[in-house]
XYZ file of C-alpha atoms in Angstrom:
302
model
C -20.664 21.121 29.845
C -21.308 19.215 26.487
C -24.975 19.473 26.459
C -24.716 23.266 27.171
C -22.528 23.485 24.330
C -24.916 21.609 22.214
C -27.768 23.755 23.092
C -26.024 26.776 22.254
C -25.063 25.419 18.786
C -28.527 24.348 18.461
C -29.914 27.902 19.121
C -27.253 29.685 16.564
C -28.174 27.409 14.032
C -31.832 28.212 14.693
C -31.178 31.563 14.375
C -29.234 31.557 11.443
C -31.983 29.761 9.850
C -34.743 31.852 11.090
C -37.365 33.433 8.358
C -36.837 37.037 7.805
C -40.184 38.657 7.290
C -42.049 41.917 7.902
C -43.815 44.593 6.039
C -42.401 46.613 2.990
C -42.655 48.743 0.075
C -41.907 48.163 -3.643
C -40.835 50.511 -6.829
C -38.998 49.578 -10.007
C -36.422 50.303 -12.069
C -34.211 48.701 -14.994
C -30.883 50.522 -15.222
C -28.840 47.419 -17.260
C -26.027 47.923 -14.778
C -23.982 45.418 -13.223
C -25.689 44.425 -9.841
C -24.358 44.729 -6.469
C -24.263 41.425 -5.858
C -22.248 40.507 -8.631
C -19.078 41.781 -6.953
C -16.961 39.100 -5.365
C -17.172 38.579 -1.511
C -20.411 40.400 -0.752
C -21.980 37.456 1.050
C -21.678 33.540 1.428
C -22.966 32.237 -1.731
C -22.025 29.765 -4.475
C -20.688 32.460 -6.989
C -21.573 36.294 -7.524
C -24.905 36.932 -9.715
C -24.266 36.383 -13.539
C -23.783 39.180 -15.663
C -23.575 39.830 -19.476
C -21.738 41.931 -21.912
C -23.352 44.545 -24.277
C -24.124 41.469 -26.341
C -26.309 39.892 -23.687
C -23.568 37.009 -23.382
C -22.531 35.943 -19.927
C -19.247 36.726 -18.882
C -16.906 35.319 -16.080
C -14.822 37.985 -14.888
C -16.385 38.874 -11.652
C -14.097 41.854 -11.568
C -15.336 43.190 -14.728
C -16.359 46.618 -14.115
C -19.856 48.129 -14.489
C -21.227 49.249 -17.935
C -22.338 52.307 -16.037
C -18.895 53.019 -15.285
C -17.306 52.378 -18.810
C -16.964 48.790 -17.895
C -18.043 45.528 -19.869
C -20.523 44.160 -17.045
C -24.380 44.768 -17.578
C -27.317 42.898 -16.424
C -28.395 39.680 -18.126
C -31.701 39.867 -19.895
C -32.916 36.708 -18.779
C -33.160 38.424 -14.951
C -36.730 39.472 -15.657
C -39.901 38.770 -14.006
C -42.098 36.101 -15.375
C -45.622 34.778 -14.802
C -45.708 31.034 -13.335
C -49.642 31.264 -12.980
C -52.344 33.878 -12.604
C -51.242 34.401 -8.890
C -47.427 33.489 -8.888
C -44.595 35.158 -10.535
C -40.682 34.992 -10.041
C -38.262 37.724 -10.501
C -35.482 39.730 -9.151
C -35.005 42.955 -7.058
C -32.655 45.691 -5.474
C -33.351 45.349 -1.638
C -32.738 46.840 1.217
C -33.816 44.757 4.739
C -34.068 46.357 7.963
C -31.771 44.699 10.462
C -29.567 43.323 7.404
C -26.877 43.868 5.059
C -25.740 42.847 1.645
C -24.006 39.714 3.375
C -27.331 38.883 4.425
C -29.669 39.522 1.593
C -27.283 39.198 -1.373
C -29.105 36.295 -3.130
C -31.460 35.665 -0.766
C -35.138 35.051 -2.065
C -38.034 36.869 -0.334
C -41.799 35.977 -1.316
C -43.733 39.186 -1.332
C -47.515 39.464 -1.083
C -48.873 42.727 -2.418
C -51.324 44.409 -0.185
C -52.679 47.382 -2.340
C -53.196 48.299 -5.616
C -54.099 46.418 -8.697
C -51.726 43.421 -8.039
C -53.161 43.506 -4.559
C -53.218 39.576 -3.013
C -50.700 37.939 -5.805
C -47.452 36.709 -4.693
C -44.065 37.467 -6.085
C -40.848 35.513 -5.228
C -37.787 37.621 -5.577
C -33.849 36.767 -5.722
C -31.817 40.166 -4.482
C -29.395 40.805 -7.034
C -28.568 44.317 -6.183
C -29.242 47.132 -3.708
C -29.096 50.914 -3.320
C -27.677 53.285 -0.784
C -31.006 55.213 -0.773
C -33.675 52.704 -0.451
C -35.621 52.865 2.670
C -35.739 50.177 5.087
C -37.894 46.987 3.937
C -38.008 48.706 0.439
C -37.813 46.057 -3.301
C -36.966 47.812 -5.972
C -38.250 45.401 -8.868
C -36.315 44.968 -11.628
C -38.632 45.318 -14.324
C -37.532 46.054 -18.139
C -38.750 49.821 -19.120
C -39.207 50.764 -15.178
C -36.894 53.598 -15.576
C -33.072 53.830 -15.793
C -32.919 56.467 -12.998
C -29.632 58.360 -12.106
C -27.377 55.557 -14.424
C -28.489 54.747 -17.742
C -26.203 51.686 -18.801
C -28.820 50.643 -21.103
C -27.546 53.272 -23.508
C -24.024 51.689 -24.077
C -25.632 48.124 -23.696
C -28.485 48.640 -26.000
C -28.623 52.103 -27.401
C -31.302 53.381 -25.268
C -32.129 57.029 -25.487
C -30.423 59.205 -22.983
C -33.385 59.082 -20.512
C -33.738 55.435 -20.925
C -37.582 54.063 -22.846
C -40.048 56.465 -21.648
C -39.471 58.832 -18.292
C -36.300 58.305 -16.625
C -38.138 57.835 -13.601
C -40.827 55.554 -14.238
C -40.268 54.179 -17.496
C -42.505 53.745 -20.502
C -46.200 54.679 -19.425
C -47.927 52.074 -21.505
C -47.670 48.650 -22.804
C -47.384 49.960 -26.734
C -44.036 51.609 -25.066
C -42.621 47.925 -24.354
C -42.454 47.635 -28.293
C -39.443 50.064 -28.266
C -37.134 47.773 -26.153
C -34.971 45.348 -27.395
C -36.861 41.659 -28.243
C -35.067 40.161 -25.505
C -36.729 42.756 -22.815
C -39.927 42.816 -24.132
C -41.372 39.901 -22.295
C -40.778 41.568 -18.922
C -41.971 44.729 -19.699
C -45.066 43.404 -20.959
C -45.254 41.327 -17.762
C -45.848 44.562 -15.946
C -48.975 45.338 -17.973
C -50.240 42.062 -18.090
C -49.628 40.205 -14.681
C -48.952 42.867 -12.538
C -51.677 45.230 -13.934
C -49.262 48.385 -14.110
C -49.548 48.273 -10.147
C -47.771 51.758 -8.934
C -45.477 50.882 -6.203
C -47.860 48.451 -3.972
C -47.047 47.717 -0.386
C -46.066 44.008 0.723
C -45.934 41.903 3.075
C -42.586 39.795 2.861
C -40.946 36.715 4.101
C -37.470 34.906 3.276
C -37.917 31.593 1.374
C -36.157 28.668 -0.335
C -34.812 30.238 -3.748
C -36.747 28.239 -6.795
C -34.142 26.590 -9.007
C -35.661 28.525 -11.860
C -34.541 31.392 -10.250
C -31.035 30.724 -9.481
C -30.485 28.773 -12.839
C -30.848 32.482 -14.115
C -28.209 33.948 -11.829
C -26.001 31.214 -10.640
C -26.128 32.653 -7.176
C -27.277 30.048 -4.246
C -26.660 31.245 -0.655
C -24.718 29.115 1.448
C -25.575 27.675 5.055
C -28.950 26.486 6.377
C -32.271 27.317 4.290
C -35.019 29.712 5.976
C -37.693 28.136 7.832
C -39.973 28.337 5.202
C -38.645 26.145 2.483
C -41.336 25.641 0.459
C -42.403 28.865 -1.366
C -45.319 29.674 -3.632
C -46.224 26.718 -5.405
C -45.491 24.622 -8.297
C -48.138 25.630 -10.847
C -47.060 25.452 -14.544
C -45.933 28.631 -15.672
C -47.852 30.855 -18.223
C -46.948 32.665 -21.042
C -46.845 36.322 -20.499
C -44.928 37.155 -23.590
C -48.016 38.289 -25.373
C -48.210 42.176 -26.515
C -51.544 43.212 -24.690
C -52.289 46.081 -27.134
C -52.851 43.085 -29.622
C -54.519 41.429 -27.021
C -57.185 43.491 -24.971
C -57.959 40.422 -22.569
C -54.706 40.213 -21.532
C -54.315 42.083 -18.781
C -30.290 38.882 9.912
C -32.878 39.286 12.427
C -36.728 38.918 12.026
C -38.058 42.231 10.495
C -41.402 44.217 10.854
C -42.692 47.726 9.559
C -41.155 49.754 7.281
C -39.871 53.343 7.185
C -41.684 55.949 4.594
C -38.540 57.873 4.169
C -37.590 60.519 1.690
C -35.629 58.942 -1.274
C -33.202 61.189 -3.119
C -31.144 60.537 -6.391
C -27.908 60.147 -4.598
C -26.216 56.662 -3.583
C -23.318 55.741 -2.033
C -20.700 53.223 -1.842
C -20.744 49.954 -3.771
C -24.749 49.545 -4.150
C -26.284 49.861 -7.429
C -29.945 50.712 -7.396
C -32.526 53.186 -5.824
C -35.560 54.411 -6.984
C -37.490 57.892 -6.159
C -40.365 57.457 -3.546
C -43.905 57.764 -4.490
C -44.559 60.570 -2.423
C -41.329 62.878 -2.879
C -39.552 63.861 -5.884
C -35.714 62.966 -6.282
C -33.286 65.429 -5.946
C -31.793 63.612 -9.254
C -35.050 64.804 -11.133
C -37.284 61.969 -10.740
C -41.177 62.827 -9.368
C -44.308 61.034 -8.851
C -45.359 57.750 -8.099
C -43.163 55.908 -11.063
C -39.348 54.957 -10.428
C -36.281 54.343 -11.831
C -33.115 52.662 -10.592
C -29.839 54.577 -9.451
C -26.588 52.779 -10.130
C -23.579 53.775 -8.376
C -21.125 51.425 -10.317
C -18.952 50.517 -7.119
C -16.996 47.436 -6.636
C-alpha cells in the first residue's frame, strides 16, 4: 500500500513540474495598466507582481485599483524588455496558454524562440505578468513601451500620453524616432524593439516553460511556489548588451503540455479580471485596431 502511495505521489510531482511547451504567436502592447497578475490570489506565488504609482514609485497596496479604472496602480517602467546578448533577451508578456489558467501561468516564465520574421532564431525569455480575455491560445502579447495602448490608455493618467498613446493606438510608434516621444524611463524598452528585435511584426514562436531568471523576478518580486519546470536552465549567462542607444543616432544598431495554436479572430473586447489583449495580425479589431501591429487592452479587473 505504501509503495502504491509513493508511486502516485511521485507521478503527481512529475506532472506538476512537467514542462509546458508548444507553438504559438506573439503581438505587442504597452497600456500602462495594472497587470492581472498583480492582484492577490491569482496564483500560488511569493507575492503578486509589483506595481507603481503615476510617478513610477513602487506601491505596496496589492488592492490598489488600476490606473485604467481611476486608481493609483500602473505598470512599472522597469518591466520592459532588455538584451542579454545578440540572440537572447529578457522581458514580460501577457499570455494565454492552452490548457491552463492564470493560476498556472501567472509569474511563470517561458522561453520563446522566434520562428518567423526579422527576429527568426532569436530567443526571448518572458515572465507572464498579465492576460487578456481576447488573447488566442498559446498567445504572448509582449510588453514593449510604445507598442500601442489598445482599448485602455493608462499611459495618459500616468505619463500624460496622447489620447491614443504614443503613435497609433494599435501598433504604437512606427519608427525608432518615435521612441523619443516616450518618457525617458520607457525609451530603452522602445528602442529595444527597433534594435535587438529588429521591429519584428507579430512573429510566430515555439515556447517552453523555464525557471525564471533572477534578473526577471527581481523586477516583479513574483516567484511561483512549488517545483520548478523540468527545464531549469533557460537561455545562457552571457553578459548583457546595452540596448539603450538611439538607433537613429547610430545606424549600425540595429498545466498540461501544450502544442499548436489556433489563429482566431481577436476583438477589442475583453472580460472579467484580465488586463491585456491585442489585435490579430490578420483581422481588424472591433475596437478600432487594424493591420499587423497591435496594442494592449485593459479591462481593469480585480
